[in-house]
XYZ file of C-alpha atoms in Angstrom:
736
model
C -168.766 26.728 77.665
C -170.128 28.648 80.584
C -170.184 32.310 81.582
C -169.392 33.977 84.838
C -169.306 37.543 86.044
C -167.983 38.852 89.347
C -165.569 41.064 91.320
C -161.975 40.045 92.041
C -161.584 39.562 95.879
C -158.137 37.982 95.864
C -155.185 37.621 93.477
C -153.845 34.253 94.499
C -151.162 34.203 91.847
C -150.199 36.476 88.928
C -147.141 36.320 86.565
C -146.440 39.705 85.022
C -144.141 38.155 82.378
C -146.655 35.526 81.069
C -149.968 37.098 82.103
C -151.207 33.914 83.662
C -153.261 34.503 86.902
C -155.209 32.545 89.521
C -158.011 34.764 91.003
C -160.646 34.433 93.521
C -163.923 35.897 92.171
C -167.061 36.664 93.998
C -169.931 36.217 91.608
C -173.599 36.962 91.856
C -175.082 35.608 95.041
C -171.767 35.973 96.874
C -170.475 32.722 95.476
C -166.775 32.427 95.622
C -164.925 30.848 92.618
C -161.383 30.332 91.640
C -160.690 31.528 88.091
C -157.496 30.726 86.068
C -156.304 31.876 82.741
C -154.403 34.707 80.828
C -155.480 37.654 82.827
C -152.487 40.113 82.900
C -151.941 42.406 85.834
C -155.165 41.799 87.802
C -156.171 43.712 90.791
C -158.683 43.308 93.634
C -161.955 45.060 92.948
C -162.042 44.879 89.204
C -164.913 43.276 87.381
C -164.393 40.050 85.423
C -166.594 38.586 82.754
C -165.400 35.340 81.408
C -166.281 32.407 79.071
C -164.786 29.076 79.899
C -165.418 25.782 81.637
C -165.486 24.357 85.196
C -162.753 21.830 85.635
C -161.595 19.671 88.499
C -157.876 20.055 89.141
C -156.230 16.990 90.869
C -154.411 19.323 93.286
C -156.473 22.558 93.563
C -160.073 21.154 93.263
C -162.762 22.908 91.237
C -161.772 25.891 89.111
C -163.152 27.948 86.272
C -160.778 27.743 83.372
C -161.215 31.059 81.454
C -160.953 30.995 77.699
C -162.110 34.570 76.880
C -162.007 37.407 79.420
C -163.588 40.877 79.388
C -162.394 43.163 82.267
C -163.640 46.459 83.629
C -162.100 48.763 86.051
C -164.099 48.967 89.379
C -167.365 51.017 89.124
C -168.019 51.624 92.813
C -165.930 53.397 95.420
C -165.423 50.384 97.691
C -164.238 48.169 94.788
C -161.946 51.062 93.567
C -160.431 51.337 97.035
C -159.792 47.629 96.935
C -158.137 47.946 93.474
C -155.869 50.984 94.203
C -154.776 49.521 97.637
C -153.818 46.121 96.159
C -150.487 47.304 95.027
C -151.210 47.008 91.337
C -150.189 50.651 90.684
C -146.544 51.545 91.725
C -146.404 54.172 94.430
C -150.064 53.766 95.616
C -150.551 51.970 98.974
C -153.554 51.841 101.275
C -153.224 55.312 102.761
C -152.709 56.948 99.390
C -155.500 54.962 97.867
C -157.966 56.084 100.551
C -157.090 59.728 99.970
C -157.446 59.409 96.181
C -160.882 57.712 96.367
C -161.907 60.112 99.021
C -161.052 63.112 96.862
C -162.197 61.827 93.475
C -164.438 58.893 93.988
C -165.248 56.828 90.840
C -163.559 59.500 88.663
C -160.084 58.692 90.198
C -158.849 56.369 87.364
C -159.893 58.793 84.686
C -157.958 61.660 86.485
C -154.897 59.358 86.953
C -154.862 58.707 83.188
C -155.752 62.042 81.743
C -155.114 64.680 84.348
C -152.600 63.194 86.834
C -151.506 66.700 87.961
C -154.685 66.996 89.970
C -153.447 64.242 92.300
C -151.082 66.780 93.831
C -154.149 68.484 95.448
C -154.140 65.515 97.839
C -152.134 65.819 101.008
C -148.864 63.815 100.806
C -148.691 63.699 96.921
C -146.096 66.066 95.447
C -146.456 67.202 91.846
C -143.584 64.850 90.988
C -145.253 61.907 92.647
C -148.590 62.763 90.887
C -146.881 62.522 87.503
C -145.154 59.249 88.394
C -148.444 57.721 89.565
C -150.120 58.837 86.319
C -147.321 57.411 84.275
C -147.481 54.137 86.255
C -151.185 53.853 85.636
C -150.941 54.636 81.913
C -148.222 51.901 81.586
C -150.412 49.479 83.531
C -153.449 50.405 81.382
C -151.480 50.001 78.243
C -149.883 46.764 79.127
C -153.208 45.385 80.390
C -155.080 46.392 77.206
C -152.325 44.825 75.165
C -152.371 41.616 77.179
C -156.083 41.440 77.149
C -156.115 41.877 73.454
C -153.438 39.176 72.864
C -155.202 36.753 75.255
C -158.551 37.379 73.593
C -156.874 36.638 70.267
C -155.560 33.295 71.413
C -152.041 34.646 71.672
C -149.650 34.426 74.605
C -149.832 37.524 76.779
C -146.152 36.872 77.801
C -145.029 38.805 74.692
C -146.712 42.046 75.886
C -143.574 43.190 77.800
C -141.381 42.730 74.821
C -143.803 44.436 72.394
C -144.066 47.458 74.803
C -140.248 47.590 75.088
C -139.963 47.595 71.325
C -142.844 49.878 70.328
C -144.159 51.670 73.477
C -147.655 52.870 73.131
C -147.593 52.065 69.391
C -147.434 48.272 70.078
C -151.166 47.567 69.687
C -151.672 49.827 66.516
C -148.637 48.063 64.981
C -149.923 44.641 65.618
C -153.519 45.527 64.306
C -152.022 46.935 61.155
C -149.869 43.773 60.592
C -150.425 40.837 62.853
C -147.718 38.840 61.030
C -145.274 41.327 62.577
C -145.316 38.960 65.590
C -143.793 36.205 63.563
C -141.249 38.250 61.501
C -139.954 39.688 64.792
C -139.125 36.149 65.883
C -141.498 35.873 68.776
C -142.828 32.613 69.950
C -146.440 32.592 68.855
C -149.253 30.441 67.725
C -149.275 30.856 63.911
C -152.934 29.767 63.666
C -153.932 32.489 66.123
C -152.060 35.120 64.184
C -153.804 33.878 61.002
C -157.148 34.355 62.687
C -156.251 37.808 63.926
C -155.064 38.769 60.348
C -158.285 37.529 58.943
C -160.205 39.823 61.225
C -158.099 42.758 60.109
C -158.976 41.852 56.432
C -155.607 40.535 55.414
C -156.146 37.788 52.850
C -154.434 34.435 53.248
C -152.707 34.929 49.901
C -150.970 38.089 51.254
C -147.220 38.127 50.822
C -147.070 39.166 54.437
C -148.586 35.876 55.417
C -146.500 33.682 53.206
C -143.299 35.511 54.214
C -144.163 35.185 57.956
C -145.162 31.498 57.300
C -141.832 30.600 55.902
C -139.991 32.294 58.808
C -142.275 30.465 61.258
C -141.322 27.140 59.685
C -137.631 27.953 60.178
C -138.212 28.977 63.794
C -140.019 25.615 64.374
C -137.051 23.763 62.848
C -134.661 25.639 65.192
C -136.802 24.505 68.107
C -136.322 20.916 66.950
C -132.510 21.340 66.800
C -132.019 22.175 63.217
C -129.574 24.935 62.206
C -130.967 25.130 58.721
C -133.424 23.357 56.299
C -133.138 22.059 52.705
C -135.082 24.431 50.496
C -137.112 21.555 49.140
C -138.136 20.384 52.569
C -138.932 23.885 53.757
C -141.153 24.530 50.817
C -143.083 21.287 51.048
C -143.412 21.736 54.821
C -144.680 25.298 54.513
C -147.164 24.157 51.772
C -148.518 21.311 53.993
C -148.567 23.094 57.368
C -149.757 26.567 56.215
C -151.811 25.744 53.206
C -149.541 27.563 50.746
C -148.812 26.872 47.150
C -145.133 25.838 46.734
C -144.703 28.575 44.097
C -145.955 31.184 46.623
C -143.554 29.835 49.258
C -140.684 29.925 46.798
C -141.504 33.644 45.945
C -141.461 34.339 49.631
C -138.075 32.720 50.032
C -136.819 34.908 47.265
C -138.212 38.015 48.842
C -136.816 37.071 52.295
C -133.378 36.459 50.817
C -133.456 39.778 49.119
C -134.436 41.444 52.376
C -131.610 39.637 54.264
C -134.089 37.736 56.443
C -132.873 34.365 55.331
C -129.572 33.103 53.852
C -129.003 30.358 51.201
C -126.110 28.040 51.340
C -125.642 25.556 48.464
C -124.451 22.023 49.353
C -124.501 18.921 47.055
C -127.055 20.384 44.593
C -129.444 21.658 47.258
C -129.957 25.102 48.744
C -129.958 25.138 52.489
C -131.938 27.931 54.184
C -130.762 29.662 57.298
C -131.967 32.303 59.702
C -129.141 34.904 59.547
C -127.903 34.532 63.099
C -127.673 30.799 62.850
C -125.718 31.082 59.605
C -123.299 33.521 61.104
C -122.918 31.314 64.186
C -122.191 28.090 62.164
C -119.871 29.907 59.801
C -117.995 31.562 62.684
C -117.611 28.123 64.437
C -116.187 26.613 61.227
C -113.858 29.512 60.617
C -112.479 29.639 64.181
C -112.141 25.790 64.550
C -110.425 25.593 61.222
C -108.014 28.297 62.230
C -107.284 26.580 65.508
C -106.903 23.251 63.848
C -104.053 24.301 61.740
C -102.113 25.543 64.774
C -99.235 23.340 65.882
C -97.193 24.253 68.960
C -93.436 23.494 69.170
C -93.284 20.819 71.784
C -90.514 21.222 74.352
C -87.969 18.405 74.653
C -88.970 17.687 78.224
C -92.781 17.057 77.389
C -92.693 13.380 78.233
C -90.973 14.155 81.464
C -93.572 16.844 82.226
C -96.386 14.318 81.568
C -94.646 11.766 83.879
C -94.421 14.448 86.649
C -98.140 15.255 86.205
C -98.961 11.523 86.575
C -96.704 11.306 89.717
C -98.376 14.378 91.261
C -101.825 12.813 90.674
C -100.675 9.343 91.888
C -101.815 7.714 88.659
C -100.308 5.867 85.724
C -101.500 6.909 82.175
C -102.620 4.437 79.580
C -101.217 4.778 76.058
C -104.439 6.522 74.870
C -104.289 9.001 77.834
C -100.731 9.801 77.132
C -101.755 10.418 73.427
C -104.460 12.794 74.634
C -102.036 14.792 76.756
C -99.580 15.071 73.878
C -102.404 16.212 71.571
C -103.380 18.882 74.104
C -99.741 20.119 74.160
C -99.223 20.049 70.463
C -102.442 21.355 68.861
C -104.503 24.593 68.888
C -107.640 22.551 69.377
C -108.316 18.833 70.189
C -111.245 16.578 71.211
C -111.158 14.090 74.031
C -114.156 11.561 73.894
C -114.965 8.390 75.821
C -117.705 6.723 77.940
C -117.893 6.259 81.605
C -115.008 4.628 83.402
C -112.448 5.178 80.578
C -110.459 7.814 82.440
C -111.481 11.107 80.885
C -111.337 12.961 84.271
C -107.817 11.532 84.893
C -106.814 12.712 81.453
C -108.244 16.138 82.108
C -106.437 16.558 85.453
C -103.233 15.495 83.759
C -103.763 18.085 80.957
C -104.148 20.781 83.616
C -101.002 19.850 85.376
C -99.027 19.543 82.099
C -100.248 22.859 80.693
C -99.614 24.754 83.847
C -96.182 23.183 83.814
C -95.781 24.721 80.276
C -96.659 28.153 81.843
C -100.318 28.289 80.707
C -103.235 29.809 82.549
C -105.974 27.224 82.360
C -109.679 27.868 82.515
C -112.271 25.174 83.024
C -115.848 25.453 81.715
C -119.064 23.392 81.296
C -122.470 24.240 79.753
C -124.561 24.046 82.980
C -124.190 24.900 86.617
C -124.455 21.221 87.660
C -121.864 20.112 85.057
C -119.506 22.925 86.192
C -119.894 21.940 89.799
C -119.113 18.391 89.030
C -116.095 19.281 86.954
C -114.857 21.433 89.891
C -115.301 18.456 92.361
C -113.465 16.051 90.031
C -110.598 18.380 89.024
C -110.222 20.087 92.467
C -110.332 23.537 90.992
C -112.987 26.094 89.935
C -114.891 25.390 86.781
C -117.504 27.881 85.554
C -120.475 27.838 83.274
C -119.793 29.089 79.735
C -122.092 31.984 80.578
C -120.200 32.907 83.732
C -116.885 32.452 81.982
C -117.962 34.927 79.285
C -119.330 37.264 81.966
C -122.897 37.400 80.883
C -124.970 40.543 81.444
C -128.283 41.970 80.357
C -128.615 45.055 78.301
C -131.281 47.764 78.846
C -133.565 45.907 76.323
C -133.485 42.838 78.518
C -131.312 40.925 76.070
C -128.327 38.733 77.047
C -124.836 39.982 76.142
C -121.407 38.651 76.957
C -118.766 40.963 78.197
C -116.074 38.697 76.939
C -115.543 38.605 73.186
C -113.157 39.532 70.361
C -112.613 43.032 71.826
C -112.229 41.813 75.354
C -110.936 38.222 75.149
C -110.476 35.793 77.946
C -107.029 35.906 79.706
C -106.715 32.136 79.609
C -103.980 30.460 77.555
C -106.015 27.249 77.499
C -109.744 26.556 77.872
C -110.994 23.060 78.738
C -114.618 22.647 77.921
C -116.409 19.579 79.287
C -119.823 18.118 78.262
C -119.501 19.394 74.634
C -122.468 17.291 73.441
C -124.717 19.844 75.318
C -123.248 22.903 73.582
C -125.406 24.435 70.843
C -123.854 26.279 67.834
C -124.659 29.805 68.998
C -123.052 29.296 72.544
C -119.984 27.562 70.811
C -119.586 30.635 68.607
C -119.731 33.002 71.604
C -117.025 31.015 73.305
C -114.745 30.878 70.305
C -115.082 34.559 69.789
C -113.708 35.133 73.314
C -110.534 33.088 72.951
C -107.412 35.227 72.737
C -104.935 34.757 69.929
C -102.745 31.730 70.619
C -105.096 30.157 73.189
C -105.565 26.369 73.156
C -109.070 24.826 73.227
C -109.590 21.287 74.564
C -113.016 19.875 74.029
C -114.306 16.948 76.057
C -117.505 15.089 75.511
C -119.302 11.759 75.030
C -120.552 11.497 71.462
C -123.081 8.876 72.385
C -125.134 11.087 74.683
C -128.079 13.119 73.778
C -127.432 16.190 71.514
C -127.828 19.800 72.790
C -131.225 21.301 73.528
C -130.392 24.222 71.299
C -129.720 24.107 67.562
C -126.826 22.176 66.201
C -124.660 19.075 66.603
C -121.294 20.630 67.372
C -119.505 17.582 68.808
C -120.823 15.161 66.222
C -119.958 17.636 63.366
C -116.473 18.190 64.625
C -115.756 14.434 64.801
C -117.396 13.831 61.441
C -115.231 16.412 59.708
C -112.035 14.728 60.761
C -110.268 18.056 60.921
C -109.889 18.266 64.564
C -107.371 16.046 66.211
C -109.284 13.600 68.529
C -108.604 10.874 70.935
C -111.099 8.350 72.011
C -110.679 6.533 75.345
C -112.231 3.094 74.987
C -110.540 1.055 77.742
C -112.669 0.519 80.823
C -110.471 0.670 83.935
C -110.372 -2.368 86.116
C -112.115 -0.655 89.084
C -114.775 0.625 86.711
C -115.409 -2.865 85.286
C -116.602 -3.781 88.716
C -119.625 -1.393 88.227
C -122.603 -2.989 86.383
C -123.705 0.495 85.676
C -120.623 1.303 83.673
C -120.549 -2.107 82.031
C -124.143 -1.890 81.240
C -123.814 1.579 79.754
C -121.059 0.378 77.356
C -123.210 -2.673 76.427
C -126.072 -0.266 75.581
C -123.741 1.913 73.583
C -122.857 -1.132 71.548
C -126.479 -2.105 71.010
C -126.676 -4.913 73.568
C -129.050 -5.192 76.504
C -127.676 -4.429 79.971
C -127.560 -7.167 82.509
C -131.063 -6.946 83.935
C -131.495 -10.432 85.434
C -128.723 -10.180 88.071
C -129.920 -9.459 91.602
C -126.612 -7.971 93.038
C -124.383 -5.078 92.310
C -125.252 -1.459 91.533
C -127.859 -1.919 88.754
C -131.279 -3.508 89.252
C -134.301 -3.940 87.045
C -137.913 -4.029 88.502
C -140.477 -4.986 85.875
C -143.713 -3.058 85.973
C -146.386 -3.022 83.232
C -148.193 0.262 83.697
C -147.285 3.835 84.483
C -149.225 3.696 87.737
C -147.428 0.526 88.920
C -144.093 2.231 88.016
C -145.081 5.401 89.875
C -146.165 3.432 93.053
C -142.819 1.462 92.916
C -140.796 4.716 92.473
C -142.570 6.339 95.518
C -141.973 3.170 97.593
C -138.327 2.994 96.641
C -137.545 6.600 97.524
C -139.534 6.745 100.798
C -139.118 3.182 102.094
C -136.862 0.705 100.494
C -133.780 2.763 99.713
C -133.722 4.618 103.021
C -134.472 1.606 105.124
C -132.589 -1.177 103.342
C -129.547 0.667 101.771
C -129.478 3.851 103.976
C -129.769 6.044 100.748
C -131.449 9.258 101.680
C -134.206 10.701 99.400
C -132.091 13.807 98.664
C -129.405 11.531 97.073
C -131.919 9.934 94.720
C -132.967 11.428 91.357
C -135.920 10.025 89.371
C -135.294 10.355 85.636
C -138.057 9.886 82.963
C -138.137 10.001 79.142
C -141.250 12.184 79.005
C -142.535 15.235 80.614
C -146.258 15.056 79.723
C -148.524 12.073 79.622
C -148.617 8.782 81.510
C -145.533 8.048 83.521
C -144.203 11.624 82.859
C -142.557 14.099 85.224
C -145.826 16.150 85.547
C -147.643 13.053 86.776
C -144.934 11.789 89.224
C -143.844 15.116 90.761
C -147.050 15.678 92.749
C -146.932 12.087 93.988
C -143.329 12.407 95.177
C -143.968 15.811 96.653
C -146.902 14.533 98.790
C -144.702 11.503 99.917
C -141.453 13.377 100.529
C -142.586 16.941 101.535
C -146.269 16.689 102.499
C -148.358 19.661 103.477
C -147.774 20.287 107.184
C -148.508 22.656 110.005
C -146.423 25.811 109.758
C -145.002 24.771 106.266
C -145.702 27.785 104.080
C -146.543 27.251 100.399
C -147.498 29.228 97.360
C -149.556 28.254 94.337
C -147.938 28.388 90.861
C -149.402 27.841 87.476
C -148.973 24.112 87.535
C -147.751 23.219 91.055
C -147.955 24.101 94.648
C -144.549 24.905 95.934
C -143.680 24.286 99.629
C -140.774 25.112 101.858
C -138.397 22.275 101.480
C -139.363 21.336 97.872
C -136.637 20.456 95.395
C -137.075 22.602 92.258
C -135.397 23.139 88.926
C -134.989 26.404 87.016
C -136.515 25.930 83.548
C -135.214 29.060 81.672
C -132.090 31.141 81.520
C -132.572 34.239 83.743
C -129.570 36.441 83.583
C -130.976 39.039 86.094
C -131.675 36.951 89.227
C -129.269 38.142 91.930
C -127.514 35.586 94.108
C -124.900 35.430 96.896
C -122.512 32.718 97.686
C -123.378 30.893 100.951
C -121.119 31.941 103.838
C -119.313 34.596 101.658
C -119.648 38.173 100.411
C -119.393 37.116 96.817
C -122.425 38.127 94.700
C -123.462 37.651 91.159
C -126.327 37.356 88.685
C -127.809 34.576 86.687
C -129.700 31.282 87.321
C -129.804 29.066 84.382
C -131.980 26.431 82.772
C -131.330 23.102 84.595
C -130.033 24.540 87.934
C -131.545 22.502 90.799
C -132.250 24.096 94.164
C -134.267 23.660 97.351
C -136.910 26.226 98.647
C -135.649 27.424 102.001
C -138.383 29.816 102.914
C -141.642 31.452 101.466
C -142.812 34.968 102.378
C -146.425 35.065 101.267
C -146.995 38.636 102.413
C -143.821 39.812 100.713
C -144.436 37.849 97.540
C -141.122 36.156 97.461
C -139.172 33.003 98.377
C -135.526 32.062 99.069
C -134.021 29.260 97.074
C -130.625 27.671 97.563
C -128.827 26.384 94.466
C -125.853 24.481 95.758
C -123.553 27.196 96.923
C -125.694 30.131 95.715
C -128.845 31.561 97.369
C -131.327 33.704 95.446
C -134.546 35.574 96.333
C -137.360 34.899 93.798
C -140.263 37.119 93.415
C -143.529 35.189 92.858
C -143.584 36.568 89.349
C -140.740 34.088 88.663
C -142.810 31.065 89.665
C -143.378 30.100 86.016
C -139.581 29.704 85.621
C -139.355 26.902 88.237
C -140.841 23.385 88.500
C -140.765 20.515 90.970
C -137.645 18.452 90.397
C -138.227 15.231 92.374
C -138.540 13.686 88.830
C -136.948 15.299 85.763
C -136.635 14.352 82.240
C -133.305 12.805 80.904
C -132.753 15.842 78.708
C -132.873 18.120 81.842
C -130.371 15.824 83.639
C -127.513 16.197 81.109
C -124.265 17.262 82.690
C -125.359 16.022 86.127
C -124.422 13.078 88.217
C -126.321 11.694 91.100
C -125.521 9.067 93.844
C -128.638 7.069 92.907
C -130.807 7.154 89.891
C -134.251 5.564 89.326
C -135.083 5.519 85.599
C -138.782 4.791 84.773
C -139.661 3.521 81.369
C -143.313 2.431 80.558
C -143.608 4.304 77.211
C -143.994 2.304 73.902
C -143.545 3.320 70.313
C -142.350 6.759 71.221
C -139.678 8.651 69.450
C -138.256 9.306 72.893
C -137.296 5.692 73.255
C -133.872 5.701 71.669
C -130.444 4.453 72.578
C -128.823 7.851 73.216
C -131.604 8.819 75.752
C -131.274 5.467 77.599
C -127.350 5.728 77.553
C -127.473 9.208 78.949
C -129.909 8.196 81.668
C -127.629 5.293 82.797
C -124.541 7.461 82.874
C -126.124 9.887 85.336
C -125.932 7.294 88.130
C -122.827 7.213 90.274
C -123.405 4.407 92.856
C -126.848 2.898 92.120
C -129.184 2.637 89.066
C -132.650 1.075 89.405
C -134.619 0.638 86.169
C -138.388 0.383 86.657
C -140.777 -0.396 83.857
C -141.575 -2.591 80.878
C -138.817 -4.820 79.441
C -140.151 -4.056 75.964
C -139.425 -0.296 76.590
C -135.839 -1.088 77.538
C -135.457 -3.393 74.491
C -136.871 -0.653 72.180
C -134.451 1.936 73.462
C -131.448 -0.354 73.013
C -132.365 -1.433 69.517
C -133.226 2.160 68.396
C -129.948 3.474 67.250
C -131.396 6.025 64.902
C -129.556 9.271 65.670
C -131.524 12.440 66.171
C -131.484 13.852 62.626
C -130.556 17.450 62.496
C -129.787 19.601 59.523
C -126.464 21.332 59.772
C -123.637 22.245 57.419
C -120.960 22.674 60.060
C -118.973 19.595 58.884
C -118.805 20.758 55.248
C -118.156 24.347 56.257
C -115.158 23.067 58.273
C -113.794 21.312 55.254
C -114.330 24.368 53.252
C -112.491 26.590 55.680
C -109.644 24.141 55.976
C -109.376 24.122 52.233
C -108.923 27.858 52.226
C -105.927 27.526 54.566
C -104.325 24.825 52.437
C -104.651 27.124 49.427
C -102.883 29.993 51.181
């Protein structure tokens, strides 16, 4: 550990939401040094004292990585002028800053905080503006103090904004009195850091506050791993092991939490399953609504078969027996599931359902979980498909939380909703969609059960199929044209536990053996920049690199800088901005990594506007305005302006993980696999990667990695009671 002290001369990057900043510091002897770390809301001229270490970043060079930071407001007039004119205080620019420093000198900040009315003595500052400046500075000081405290305690400064929204100026006193409040409020925090803070505040490890928070923390960890609930026995043993609790103390905590309504027990087969209340409500609601829809049978008109034939004629297709069965099921049932792998005619069946249902007088809405999946559905079905969030008209309330305008009190007008890529839908989003269906509306669910499960909690598609309650049709015949594709044939081989054809040297699937991650990376770069464009006329923008892992050797974090330098190198006049982990340049391909319901966008070449860019949306940086602190990004048909504060919500997307690619399809895919003995190497991940490729799939890596994925058929185990809940709800209807 080393120590530094100096004055901030430039704020290279700062994210108000997370607190992460990159600063240029002038230390003693006029030595300039780049400092990184959790330093919320920095300003030029302030004094930084930090403990940390000098590191050599592969992209940025030498930096000082701050672990602990002590900050002071400027002590001299020149530094104070730098600070006030940096824009850190709303309403204070260079001219106003000069007048304030000229009038009050080094006492200016004290006056702004304690006696802001005096600012109106300055020319150009009205009494109203004086109070506004004072309020802005107090908010800044409070947020900065809270962020500094959290960072110094090993906690993420990103929760500062949420804490201030909840508690205002009482946020810090509330945390000091009970650090475990951070956990019980459901915030994403480091439990060990909360433990250390509580210990400093004199709270014993045996405190009920700690054990209660520890049990809730274990449930939130489980949710992050896809579980909707946990068996009580597993929860108690995990809490005892991870948090150093006695099982008896954890059991007492569970009892207290149940009494307070913070957890819910649901018995099943001699075991209590423990839920967070919102997940219990979501899973119960899905079971209730699906069971109700499953009992609905529509009177089929006499001319249904003729209507199906007309739909086939209009689409210039001939339906298989299974496709006809699927269309009949869509006409007769309140809910049905259509499944099948690539090349089995799911899209043809969906288009037939649309034509048939409209022939029955239904208004049909199409939806998918992600923007890319909705765009693909629109292109294949030749009509608009929307994301579930857009279909439900997502907005943000004054507390910054997501709300849907469509629900039980304001249902969707559609008579039938067709939802594609069901495997990607988690239980809470499914619950919201079901709540918005009007009485009498049909629901048609489409998905591939062999793909990866949703990122969020639950296994909706798997549970619905397992229950046997929902009528389902599986398309399993590969169409003649599709059988000519080695990608499609290979994907079906993998689904059945057999190796794809790797030794053949023609067609649309190739395997290039490489032993190390570096060899794989070099080959991928050569393919994208040289071999594919020059030999097959495939442009780099039509190629997507998919990898199993994000971090570590052969992961996206390693390959993206290499691909960026090869495909979009630093050039004269090409503007760039430095983010937390990457340099972003004009022309870069990027991906949104979090749902943001507030970003405004406009449709290209139209007056249509809206809000919301979602996790997994891929775009291209059109321009960067370093002076204005913003960039323009085009996401397919939408264009949005991003403030630099949002840089932590995007990442380079030349290479993405297979999980992030779900719902998308690309002309050409390069899949790299050099991992060994990793839980990521499983059949569903490999199958999902293969089915993302439309015209060309190149596998690069170790044969053993491919073999391990094909042989590893173990499903991703997730705890959920949706299937038994469905049986229970169906039983209720049978007893009525």
